[in-house]
CSV table of C-alpha atoms and ligand atoms in Angstrom, one decimal:
chain,number,residue,atom,x,y,z
A,223,MET,CA,-84.4,-44.6,21.1
A,224,GLN,CA,-81.5,-42.1,21.7
A,225,GLN,CA,-84.0,-40.1,23.8
A,226,HIS,CA,-84.9,-43.0,25.9
A,227,LEU,CA,-81.2,-43.8,26.4
A,228,ALA,CA,-80.4,-40.2,27.2
A,229,LYS,CA,-83.2,-40.3,29.8
A,230,ALA,CA,-81.4,-43.0,31.7
A,231,PHE,CA,-78.5,-40.6,31.9
A,232,GLN,CA,-80.4,-38.0,33.7
A,233,TYR,CA,-78.9,-39.2,37.0
A,234,PRO,CA,-75.2,-38.9,36.5
A,235,ASP,CA,-74.2,-41.0,39.4
A,236,ARG,CA,-76.2,-44.0,38.1
A,237,ARG,CA,-74.1,-46.8,36.7
A,238,LEU,CA,-75.4,-48.4,33.5
A,239,HIS,CA,-74.7,-51.4,31.5
A,240,LEU,CA,-75.6,-52.0,27.9
A,241,PHE,CA,-75.8,-55.1,25.7
A,242,TYR,CA,-75.7,-54.4,22.0
A,243,LEU,CA,-77.1,-57.3,20.1
A,244,ASP,CA,-76.8,-58.1,16.4
A,245,LEU,CA,-78.6,-61.1,14.8
A,246,ASN,CA,-76.3,-63.4,12.8
A,247,ARG,CA,-78.3,-64.7,9.8
A,248,PHE,CA,-81.1,-62.2,9.6
A,249,LYS,CA,-80.3,-60.6,6.3
A,250,GLN,CA,-80.1,-64.0,4.6
A,251,ILE,CA,-83.5,-65.0,6.0
A,252,ASN,CA,-85.0,-61.7,4.9
A,253,ASP,CA,-83.5,-62.1,1.4
A,254,THR,CA,-84.4,-65.7,1.0
A,255,PHE,CA,-87.8,-66.0,2.6
A,256,GLY,CA,-89.2,-62.4,2.3
A,257,HIS,CA,-89.9,-59.5,4.6
A,258,ALA,CA,-93.0,-61.1,6.2
A,259,THR,CA,-90.8,-63.9,7.5
A,260,GLY,CA,-88.1,-61.3,8.5
A,261,ASP,CA,-90.7,-59.3,10.4
A,262,GLU,CA,-91.9,-62.4,12.2
A,263,VAL,CA,-88.3,-63.3,13.2
A,264,LEU,CA,-87.9,-59.8,14.7
A,265,ARG,CA,-91.1,-60.1,16.6
A,266,VAL,CA,-90.1,-63.5,18.1
A,267,VAL,CA,-86.7,-62.1,19.0
A,268,SER,CA,-88.3,-59.0,20.7
A,269,ASN,CA,-90.5,-61.3,22.7
A,270,ARG,CA,-87.7,-63.6,23.7
A,271,LEU,CA,-85.6,-60.6,24.8
A,272,ALA,CA,-88.5,-59.2,26.9
A,273,ALA,CA,-89.1,-62.5,28.5
A,274,SER,CA,-85.5,-63.2,29.4
A,275,MET,CA,-84.4,-59.7,30.5
A,276,THR,CA,-87.2,-58.8,32.9
A,277,ASP,CA,-85.1,-56.4,35.0
A,278,ALA,CA,-83.9,-54.3,32.0
A,279,ARG,CA,-84.3,-50.6,32.2
A,280,LEU,CA,-84.8,-50.4,28.4
A,281,ILE,CA,-85.1,-53.0,25.5
A,282,ALA,CA,-85.1,-51.4,22.1
A,283,ARG,CA,-84.6,-52.2,18.4
A,284,LEU,CA,-82.1,-49.9,16.8
A,285,GLY,CA,-83.2,-50.7,13.3
A,286,GLY,CA,-82.4,-53.6,11.0
A,287,ASP,CA,-81.4,-56.6,13.1
A,288,GLU,CA,-79.8,-54.7,16.0
A,289,PHE,CA,-81.2,-54.5,19.5
A,290,VAL,CA,-80.0,-53.0,22.8
A,291,VAL,CA,-80.7,-54.0,26.4
A,292,LEU,CA,-79.9,-51.3,29.0
A,293,HIS,CA,-79.5,-52.3,32.7
A,294,ASP,CA,-78.6,-50.6,35.9
A,295,ALA,CA,-75.1,-51.9,36.7
A,296,ILE,CA,-75.1,-55.6,37.1
A,297,ASN,CA,-72.7,-57.7,39.1
A,298,PRO,CA,-69.6,-58.3,36.8
A,299,ASP,CA,-70.0,-62.1,37.3
A,300,ARG,CA,-73.5,-61.8,36.0
A,301,VAL,CA,-72.6,-60.1,32.7
A,302,VAL,CA,-71.3,-63.2,31.0
A,303,LEU,CA,-74.1,-65.4,32.4
A,304,ASP,CA,-76.7,-62.9,31.2
A,305,ALA,CA,-75.1,-62.7,27.8
A,306,GLU,CA,-74.9,-66.4,27.5
A,307,ARG,CA,-78.5,-66.8,28.5
A,308,LEU,CA,-79.5,-64.3,25.8
A,309,LEU,CA,-77.5,-66.1,23.2
A,310,THR,CA,-78.9,-69.4,24.2
A,311,VAL,CA,-82.5,-68.0,24.0
A,312,LEU,CA,-81.7,-66.6,20.5
A,313,SER,CA,-80.1,-69.8,19.2
A,314,CYS,CA,-83.4,-71.8,19.7
A,315,PRO,CA,-84.9,-72.3,16.2
A,316,ILE,CA,-87.7,-70.0,15.2
A,317,VAL,CA,-90.4,-71.9,13.4
A,318,ILE,CA,-92.4,-70.0,10.8
A,319,ASP,CA,-94.8,-71.8,8.4
A,320,GLY,CA,-93.4,-75.1,9.5
A,321,ARG,CA,-89.8,-74.1,8.6
A,322,ARG,CA,-87.1,-73.9,11.3
A,323,HIS,CA,-84.9,-70.8,11.1
A,324,LEU,CA,-81.6,-70.8,13.0
A,325,ILE,CA,-80.4,-67.3,13.7
A,326,GLY,CA,-78.2,-66.7,16.8
A,327,GLY,CA,-76.5,-63.5,17.6
A,328,SER,CA,-73.5,-61.6,18.7
A,329,ILE,CA,-73.4,-59.4,21.8
A,330,GLY,CA,-71.2,-56.4,22.7
A,331,PHE,CA,-71.1,-55.2,26.3
A,332,ALA,CA,-70.1,-51.7,27.6
A,333,ARG,CA,-70.4,-49.9,30.9
A,334,TYR,CA,-71.1,-46.3,32.0
A,335,PRO,CA,-69.1,-44.5,33.5
A,336,GLU,CA,-66.2,-46.9,33.2
A,337,ASP,CA,-66.1,-47.0,29.4
A,338,CYS,CA,-67.7,-43.7,28.4
A,339,THR,CA,-69.1,-40.3,29.4
A,340,SER,CA,-72.4,-40.1,27.5
A,341,SER,CA,-75.2,-42.1,26.1
A,342,GLU,CA,-73.9,-41.8,22.6
A,343,GLU,CA,-70.5,-43.0,23.7
A,344,LEU,CA,-72.0,-45.9,25.6
A,345,LEU,CA,-73.9,-47.0,22.5
A,346,GLN,CA,-70.7,-46.6,20.4
A,347,ALA,CA,-68.6,-48.6,22.8
A,348,ALA,CA,-71.1,-51.5,22.9
A,349,ASP,CA,-71.3,-51.4,19.1
A,350,ILE,CA,-67.5,-51.7,18.8
A,351,ALA,CA,-67.6,-54.6,21.3
A,352,MET,CA,-70.4,-56.2,19.2
A,353,TYR,CA,-68.1,-56.1,16.1
A,354,ASP,CA,-65.4,-57.8,18.1
A,355,ALA,CA,-68.0,-60.4,19.3
A,356,LYS,CA,-68.7,-61.3,15.7
A,357,ILE,CA,-65.3,-62.8,15.2
A,358,ARG,CA,-65.4,-64.7,18.5
A,359,GLU,CA,-66.6,-68.3,19.0
A,360,THR,CA,-68.5,-67.3,22.1
A,361,GLY,CA,-70.4,-64.5,20.3
A,362,LEU,CA,-69.7,-62.2,23.3
A,363,SER,CA,-67.2,-59.4,23.8
A,364,ILE,CA,-66.7,-56.9,26.6
A,365,TYR,CA,-65.5,-53.4,25.5
A,366,ASN,CA,-62.0,-52.3,26.2
A,367,ALA,CA,-60.1,-49.3,25.0
A,368,ASP,CA,-57.8,-51.2,22.6
A,369,MET,CA,-60.8,-52.6,20.7
A,370,LYS,CA,-61.4,-49.5,18.7
A,371,SER,CA,-57.9,-49.5,17.1
A,372,ARG,CA,-58.1,-53.2,16.5
A,373,ILE,CA,-61.4,-52.7,14.6
A,374,GLU,CA,-60.0,-49.8,12.7
A,375,ALA,CA,-57.0,-52.1,11.7
A,376,ARG,CA,-59.4,-54.8,10.5
A,377,GLN,CA,-61.4,-52.2,8.6
A,378,ARG,CA,-58.2,-51.2,6.8
A,379,ILE,CA,-57.3,-54.8,6.0
A,380,SER,CA,-60.8,-55.3,4.6
A,381,GLU,CA,-60.4,-52.2,2.3
A,382,ARG,CA,-57.0,-53.6,1.1
A,383,LEU,CA,-58.6,-57.0,0.6
A,384,ALA,CA,-61.4,-55.6,-1.6
A,385,LEU,CA,-58.7,-53.8,-3.6
A,386,ALA,CA,-56.6,-56.9,-3.9
A,387,LEU,CA,-59.7,-58.8,-5.2
A,388,ASP,CA,-60.4,-56.0,-7.8
A,389,GLU,CA,-56.7,-56.0,-8.9
A,390,ASP,CA,-56.4,-59.8,-8.8
A,391,ALA,CA,-53.5,-59.4,-6.4
A,392,LEU,CA,-54.1,-62.6,-4.4
A,393,SER,CA,-52.5,-66.0,-5.2
A,394,LEU,CA,-52.8,-69.7,-4.4
A,395,ALA,CA,-50.0,-71.9,-3.2
A,396,PHE,CA,-50.1,-75.6,-3.9
A,397,GLN,CA,-49.0,-78.3,-1.4
A,398,PRO,CA,-48.7,-81.9,-2.5
A,399,PHE,CA,-50.4,-85.0,-0.8
A,400,ILE,CA,-48.0,-87.9,-1.0
A,401,ASP,CA,-48.7,-91.7,-1.0
A,402,LEU,CA,-46.7,-92.8,2.0
A,403,SER,CA,-45.9,-96.3,0.7
A,404,SER,CA,-44.9,-95.3,-2.9
A,405,ASP,CA,-43.8,-91.7,-2.3
A,406,SER,CA,-45.9,-90.7,-5.4
A,407,LEU,CA,-48.1,-87.7,-5.7
A,408,ILE,CA,-51.8,-88.4,-5.1
A,409,GLY,CA,-53.3,-84.9,-4.7
A,410,VAL,CA,-52.7,-81.2,-4.1
A,411,GLU,CA,-54.2,-78.6,-1.8
A,412,ALA,CA,-54.7,-75.0,-3.0
A,413,LEU,CA,-54.0,-72.5,-0.1
A,414,LEU,CA,-54.7,-68.8,-0.2
A,415,ARG,CA,-51.8,-66.4,-0.2
A,416,TRP,CA,-51.8,-62.6,0.0
A,417,VAL,CA,-48.7,-60.3,0.3
A,418,ASP,CA,-50.0,-56.8,0.4
A,419,ALA,CA,-47.8,-53.8,-0.4
A,420,GLU,CA,-48.8,-52.1,2.9
A,421,LEU,CA,-49.7,-54.9,5.2
A,422,GLY,CA,-47.2,-57.5,4.2
A,423,ASN,CA,-48.0,-61.2,4.4
A,424,VAL,CA,-51.6,-61.7,5.7
A,425,PRO,CA,-52.2,-65.3,6.9
A,426,PRO,CA,-55.1,-67.1,5.2
A,427,ALA,CA,-57.0,-67.6,8.4
A,428,GLU,CA,-57.0,-63.9,9.0
A,429,ILE,CA,-58.0,-63.2,5.3
A,430,ILE,CA,-61.0,-65.5,5.7
A,431,SER,CA,-62.1,-64.0,9.0
A,432,ILE,CA,-61.9,-60.5,7.6
A,433,ALA,CA,-63.8,-61.6,4.5
A,434,GLN,CA,-66.5,-63.1,6.6
A,435,GLU,CA,-66.9,-60.0,8.7
A,436,TYR,CA,-66.9,-57.5,5.8
A,437,ARG,CA,-69.0,-59.6,3.5
A,438,LEU,CA,-66.3,-60.3,1.0
A,439,LEU,CA,-66.4,-64.0,1.3
A,440,ARG,CA,-68.6,-64.7,-1.7
A,441,ARG,CA,-66.2,-62.8,-3.9
A,442,LEU,CA,-63.2,-64.3,-2.3
A,443,GLY,CA,-64.7,-67.8,-2.6
A,444,ARG,CA,-65.4,-67.3,-6.3
A,445,TRP,CA,-61.8,-66.0,-6.8
A,446,VAL,CA,-60.4,-69.2,-5.2
A,447,VAL,CA,-62.4,-71.5,-7.3
A,448,ALA,CA,-61.5,-69.6,-10.5
A,449,ALA,CA,-57.8,-69.5,-9.5
A,450,ALA,CA,-57.7,-73.3,-8.8
A,451,CYS,CA,-59.4,-74.0,-12.2
A,452,LYS,CA,-57.1,-71.7,-13.9
A,453,ALA,CA,-54.1,-73.5,-12.4
A,454,ILE,CA,-55.4,-76.9,-13.5
A,455,MET,CA,-56.0,-75.6,-17.0
A,456,GLY,CA,-52.5,-74.0,-17.1
A,457,TRP,CA,-50.8,-77.3,-16.1
A,458,GLU,CA,-52.8,-79.3,-18.6
A,459,ASP,CA,-52.2,-76.8,-21.3
A,460,LYS,CA,-48.5,-77.4,-20.8
A,461,GLY,CA,-49.0,-81.1,-21.4
A,462,LEU,CA,-48.7,-82.0,-17.7
A,463,ALA,CA,-50.8,-84.8,-16.2
A,464,VAL,CA,-53.0,-83.9,-13.3
A,465,PRO,CA,-54.5,-87.3,-12.5
A,466,PHE,CA,-55.9,-86.3,-9.1
A,467,PRO,CA,-58.3,-83.6,-7.8
A,468,THR,CA,-57.1,-80.3,-6.6
A,469,SER,CA,-58.5,-79.5,-3.1
A,470,ILE,CA,-59.9,-76.1,-2.2
A,471,ASN,CA,-60.9,-75.0,1.3
A,472,VAL,CA,-64.5,-73.9,1.6
A,473,ALA,CA,-66.0,-71.5,4.2
A,474,ALA,CA,-69.4,-71.9,5.9
A,475,GLU,CA,-70.9,-69.0,4.0
A,476,GLN,CA,-70.2,-70.6,0.6
A,477,LEU,CA,-72.2,-73.6,1.6
A,478,GLU,CA,-74.9,-71.7,3.4
A,479,ASP,CA,-75.8,-69.6,0.3
A,480,GLY,CA,-75.0,-72.3,-2.2
A,481,SER,CA,-72.5,-70.1,-4.0
A,482,ILE,CA,-69.8,-72.8,-4.0
A,483,LEU,CA,-72.1,-74.9,-6.2
A,484,ARG,CA,-72.6,-72.1,-8.7
A,485,ASP,CA,-68.9,-71.1,-8.6
A,486,ILE,CA,-67.6,-74.6,-9.3
A,487,THR,CA,-70.2,-75.1,-12.1
A,488,ASP,CA,-69.3,-71.7,-13.7
A,489,MET,CA,-65.6,-71.9,-13.4
A,490,CYS,CA,-65.4,-75.5,-14.6
A,491,GLU,CA,-67.1,-74.3,-17.7
A,492,VAL,CA,-65.0,-71.2,-18.2
A,493,TYR,CA,-61.7,-73.1,-17.8
A,494,GLY,CA,-62.7,-76.4,-19.3
A,495,VAL,CA,-62.1,-78.3,-16.0
A,496,ARG,CA,-64.2,-81.3,-15.0
A,497,PRO,CA,-65.9,-81.2,-11.6
A,498,GLU,CA,-64.1,-84.5,-10.7
A,499,GLN,CA,-60.9,-82.5,-10.8
A,500,ILE,CA,-62.0,-80.4,-7.8
A,501,GLU,CA,-62.2,-81.5,-4.2
A,502,ILE,CA,-63.7,-79.4,-1.5
A,503,GLU,CA,-62.3,-79.5,2.1
A,504,LEU,CA,-64.8,-79.1,4.8
A,505,THR,CA,-64.4,-78.8,8.6
A,506,GLU,CA,-66.9,-79.7,11.2
A,507,SER,CA,-67.4,-76.2,12.4
A,508,ILE,CA,-68.4,-75.2,8.9
A,509,MET,CA,-71.1,-77.9,8.7
A,510,LEU,CA,-72.4,-77.1,12.2
A,511,LYS,CA,-73.2,-73.5,11.2
A,512,ALA,CA,-75.9,-74.5,8.7
A,513,PRO,CA,-76.3,-78.2,8.8
A,514,GLU,CA,-79.3,-78.8,6.5
A,515,ASP,CA,-78.7,-76.3,3.8
A,516,ALA,CA,-75.0,-77.1,3.7
A,517,ARG,CA,-75.8,-80.8,3.5
A,518,GLN,CA,-77.9,-80.3,0.4
A,519,VAL,CA,-75.2,-78.2,-1.3
A,520,VAL,CA,-72.6,-80.8,-0.6
A,521,LEU,CA,-74.8,-83.5,-2.0
A,522,GLY,CA,-75.4,-81.4,-5.1
A,523,LEU,CA,-71.6,-81.0,-5.5
A,524,GLN,CA,-71.1,-84.7,-5.1
A,525,LYS,CA,-73.7,-85.3,-7.8
A,526,LEU,CA,-71.7,-83.2,-10.2
A,527,GLY,CA,-68.6,-85.3,-9.4
A,528,VAL,CA,-66.8,-83.0,-7.0
A,529,LYS,CA,-64.9,-84.9,-4.4
A,530,VAL,CA,-65.2,-84.2,-0.6
A,531,ALA,CA,-62.5,-84.2,2.0
A,532,ILE,CA,-63.1,-83.8,5.7
A,533,ASP,CA,-60.4,-81.3,6.9
A,534,ASP,CA,-58.8,-81.0,10.4
A,535,PHE,CA,-60.4,-84.2,11.5
A,536,GLY,CA,-60.6,-84.7,15.3
A,537,THR,CA,-60.6,-81.0,16.2
A,538,GLY,CA,-64.4,-80.4,16.1
A,539,TYR,CA,-67.2,-81.9,18.2
A,540,SER,CA,-69.1,-83.8,15.6
A,541,SER,CA,-66.5,-85.4,13.4
A,542,LEU,CA,-68.3,-88.7,13.5
A,543,ALA,CA,-71.7,-87.1,12.8
A,544,LEU,CA,-70.2,-85.3,9.8
A,545,LEU,CA,-68.8,-88.6,8.5
A,546,MET,CA,-72.2,-90.1,8.6
A,547,GLN,CA,-73.7,-87.4,6.4
A,548,PHE,CA,-71.5,-87.8,3.4
A,549,SER,CA,-69.5,-90.5,1.8
A,550,ALA,CA,-66.2,-88.5,2.0
A,551,ASP,CA,-63.3,-89.3,-0.3
A,552,LYS,CA,-60.6,-88.2,2.0
A,553,LEU,CA,-60.2,-87.7,5.7
A,554,LYS,CA,-57.5,-85.4,6.8
A,555,ILE,CA,-56.1,-86.0,10.3
A,556,ASP,CA,-55.4,-82.6,11.9
A,557,ASN,CA,-51.8,-81.3,12.3
A,558,SER,CA,-52.2,-81.2,16.1
A,559,PHE,CA,-52.2,-85.0,16.3
A,560,ILE,CA,-49.1,-85.4,14.2
A,561,THR,CA,-47.0,-82.9,16.1
A,562,ASP,CA,-46.6,-85.1,19.2
A,563,LEU,CA,-46.9,-88.4,17.5
A,564,PHE,CA,-44.8,-91.1,19.1
A,565,ALA,CA,-45.5,-94.6,20.3
A,566,ASP,CA,-47.8,-94.7,23.3
A,567,SER,CA,-48.7,-90.9,23.1
A,568,PRO,CA,-52.4,-90.1,23.4
A,569,SER,CA,-52.2,-88.8,19.7
A,570,PHE,CA,-50.9,-92.2,18.6
A,571,LYS,CA,-54.0,-94.0,19.8
A,572,ILE,CA,-56.3,-91.4,18.2
A,573,VAL,CA,-54.4,-91.5,14.9
A,574,GLU,CA,-54.5,-95.3,15.0
A,575,ALA,CA,-58.2,-95.4,15.6
A,576,THR,CA,-58.9,-92.7,13.0
A,577,ILE,CA,-57.0,-94.6,10.3
A,578,ALA,CA,-59.1,-97.8,11.1
A,579,LEU,CA,-62.3,-95.7,11.0
A,580,ALA,CA,-61.4,-94.1,7.7
A,581,LYS,CA,-60.4,-97.4,6.2
A,582,GLY,CA,-63.7,-98.9,7.3
A,583,LEU,CA,-65.5,-96.1,5.5
A,584,GLY,CA,-63.4,-96.5,2.4
A,585,CYS,CA,-61.8,-93.0,2.6
A,586,ILE,CA,-58.2,-92.2,1.9
A,587,VAL,CA,-56.5,-91.0,5.1
A,588,VAL,CA,-54.2,-88.0,4.8
A,589,ALA,CA,-52.1,-87.0,7.8
A,590,GLU,CA,-51.6,-83.2,7.8
A,591,GLY,CA,-48.5,-81.4,9.0
A,592,ILE,CA,-45.9,-84.1,8.6
A,593,GLU,CA,-42.5,-82.5,9.4
A,594,THR,CA,-40.1,-85.4,10.1
A,595,GLN,CA,-39.1,-88.8,8.7
A,596,THR,CA,-40.0,-90.3,12.0
A,597,GLN,CA,-43.6,-89.1,11.8
A,598,ALA,CA,-43.9,-90.3,8.2
A,599,ASP,CA,-42.5,-93.8,9.3
A,600,ILE,CA,-44.9,-94.1,12.2
A,601,LEU,CA,-47.8,-93.1,10.0
A,602,GLN,CA,-46.9,-95.6,7.3
A,603,ARG,CA,-46.5,-98.4,9.9
A,604,LEU,CA,-50.0,-97.5,11.2
A,605,GLY,CA,-51.4,-97.9,7.7
A,606,CYS,CA,-52.0,-94.2,6.9
A,607,GLY,CA,-52.4,-93.9,3.2
A,608,ALA,CA,-51.1,-90.4,2.5
A,609,GLY,CA,-49.4,-87.4,4.0
A,610,GLN,CA,-49.0,-83.7,3.6
A,611,GLY,CA,-46.4,-81.5,5.3
A,612,PHE,CA,-43.2,-79.6,5.1
A,613,PHE,CA,-41.3,-82.9,5.2
A,614,PHE,CA,-42.5,-83.5,1.6
A,615,ASP,CA,-42.8,-79.9,0.5
A,616,ARG,CA,-44.1,-76.5,1.5
A,617,PRO,CA,-47.1,-74.9,-0.3
A,618,LEU,CA,-45.6,-73.6,-3.6
A,619,PRO,CA,-46.5,-71.2,-6.4
A,620,ALA,CA,-48.3,-73.0,-9.2
A,621,LYS,CA,-45.4,-72.8,-11.6
A,622,ILE,CA,-42.8,-74.2,-9.1
A,623,PHE,CA,-45.3,-76.9,-7.9
A,624,SER,CA,-45.7,-78.1,-11.5
A,625,GLU,CA,-42.0,-78.1,-12.2
A,626,ARG,CA,-41.2,-80.0,-9.1
A,627,TRP,CA,-44.1,-82.4,-9.0
A,628,LEU,CA,-46.0,-82.8,-12.2
A,629,LYS,CA,-45.0,-85.1,-15.1
A,630,PRO,CA,-45.8,-84.9,-18.8
A,631,VAL,CA,-48.8,-86.9,-20.0
A,632,ALA,CA,-47.5,-90.2,-21.3
A,633,GLN,CA,-46.4,-89.7,-25.0
A,634,THR,CA,-48.6,-92.6,-26.0
A,635,GLU,CA,-51.6,-90.6,-25.1
A,636,PHE,CA,-50.6,-87.9,-27.6
A,637,SER,CA,-49.8,-90.2,-30.5
A,638,PRO,CA,-52.5,-90.6,-33.1
A,639,ALA,CA,-54.4,-93.9,-33.1
B,785,C2E,P1,-55.8,-76.2,6.3
B,785,C2E,O1,-56.8,-76.4,5.3
B,785,C2E,O2,-55.8,-77.3,7.4
B,785,C2E,O3,-54.4,-76.2,5.6
B,785,C2E,C1,-53.2,-76.8,6.1
B,785,C2E,C2,-52.4,-75.7,6.8
B,785,C2E,O4,-51.3,-76.4,7.3
B,785,C2E,C3,-51.8,-74.7,5.8
B,785,C2E,O5,-51.7,-73.5,6.5
B,785,C2E,C4,-50.4,-75.2,5.5
B,785,C2E,O6,-49.5,-74.2,5.1
B,785,C2E,C5,-50.1,-75.8,6.8
B,785,C2E,N1,-49.1,-76.8,6.8
B,785,C2E,C6,-48.8,-77.7,5.8
B,785,C2E,N2,-47.8,-78.5,6.1
B,785,C2E,C7,-47.4,-78.2,7.4
B,785,C2E,C8,-46.4,-78.7,8.3
B,785,C2E,O7,-45.7,-79.6,8.0
B,785,C2E,N3,-46.3,-78.0,9.5
B,785,C2E,C9,-47.1,-77.0,9.8
B,785,C2E,N4,-46.9,-76.4,11.0
B,785,C2E,N5,-48.0,-76.5,9.0
B,785,C2E,C10,-48.2,-77.1,7.8
B,785,C2E,P2,-52.1,-72.1,5.9
B,785,C2E,O8,-51.8,-72.1,4.4
B,785,C2E,O9,-51.6,-71.0,6.8
B,785,C2E,O10,-53.7,-72.2,6.0
B,785,C2E,C11,-54.3,-72.2,7.2
B,785,C2E,C12,-55.8,-72.4,7.1
B,785,C2E,O11,-56.4,-71.3,6.4
B,785,C2E,C13,-56.1,-73.7,6.2
B,785,C2E,O12,-55.9,-74.8,7.0
B,785,C2E,C14,-57.5,-73.4,5.9
B,785,C2E,O13,-58.4,-73.7,6.9
B,785,C2E,C15,-57.5,-71.9,5.7
B,785,C2E,N6,-57.4,-71.6,4.3
B,785,C2E,C16,-56.4,-71.5,3.5
B,785,C2E,N7,-56.7,-71.2,2.2
B,785,C2E,C17,-58.1,-71.1,2.2
B,785,C2E,C18,-59.0,-70.8,1.2
B,785,C2E,O14,-58.7,-70.6,0.0
B,785,C2E,N8,-60.3,-70.7,1.6
B,785,C2E,C19,-60.7,-70.9,2.9
B,785,C2E,N9,-62.0,-70.9,3.2
B,785,C2E,N10,-59.8,-71.2,3.8
B,785,C2E,C20,-58.5,-71.3,3.5
B,786,MG,MG1,-57.5,-77.7,4.1
B,787,MG,MG1,-56.3,-79.0,7.8
């Protein structure tokens, strides 16, 4: 392959463009369905590439699930269109033995001579862009000089994260859900926290994105389930009542590979927690990534007694579709609608309609990101059941949360019959 690429460099004044393509779910398909299925997926992908990139100078598989497409320079406007076309072609299901496999891909793009001086460097630049593409919604990234240092920084964070997991140096913070009419506590969300000695405070969204990219998510997901169960057990051991589920956020990969089901089952057993004491928070984007497998896992969890909340409601494309798939226990209206909530604002109408919808479906509605009394008052007038936000309390360490919010189990429950 390197030789073919080098050949294209025989004419130094030729301008070349390279797409570096990596398939998204190939390893999982190979592991789950076997190598014959994996080989068939690669064959279909090769055919699709050849059929859609007819003017390519070279199409080659680099090994594993990585392909490159080399072109003579293409018009800059065409780069994005071509990449989108490739990604669309790849996202069509591949049917093998009657089963539909969804793969999709990520594409990095680089140019010669603008980005490099040799065939090796062109390949390396496109590879770097491909890594960047993996963390973008679009699945496409065009190489630039800053990218290398950004990727090195992410690599460093991933190494520190692996170490933090080994050393149990992460923590969970707990934020209450409050009943808006009685001001009483009706639930709590566990949110990931990590203050690293070198990196400082790393926000959870970044931790998750790094864990996804560097295949640490399975370990991290298990750690979160364990830490939440440990906290519940710790509160109960102190004689405190925890009469509501503790919510944990779940990432797509945990549903896709079913690990969340195993982790909750295992950790409930280890820490003596009942599955009904756990609630998982799902977003639409998570369900969209692997709809059928994820649906089965969620149904399995519900069978165990685990509660389900729909998180960030209103921010995805298929909120309603998602609601149809599960009987969710809670529906959480996204922060963004609460920020500019005042009478007659567009958010007001959406929030009003969402509350009616959730009530019709029998879910508890939780408004996220309440920061002011006014927002709480408006939401209560609209009939919103519960709220979460800095107005009530910030996410707190487990001990402070329990001191501030939990009450001892009623004495009568301790007294002998
Ligand atoms: P989320 O699940 O929607 O969590 C709510 C976020 O809103 C939290 O941000 C919380 O600190 C923040 N928040 C709460 N009240 C207010 C408020 O009044 N105003 C504002 N501006 N923000 C408020 P955080 O902790 O930074 O988490 C961000 C996101 O990271 C979470 O959004 C969740 O999607 C993800 N995340 C956090 N922990 C985990 C985890 O253990 N696993 C996974 N997969 N994702 C997690
Ligand atoms: Mg959440
Ligand atoms: Mg949310």
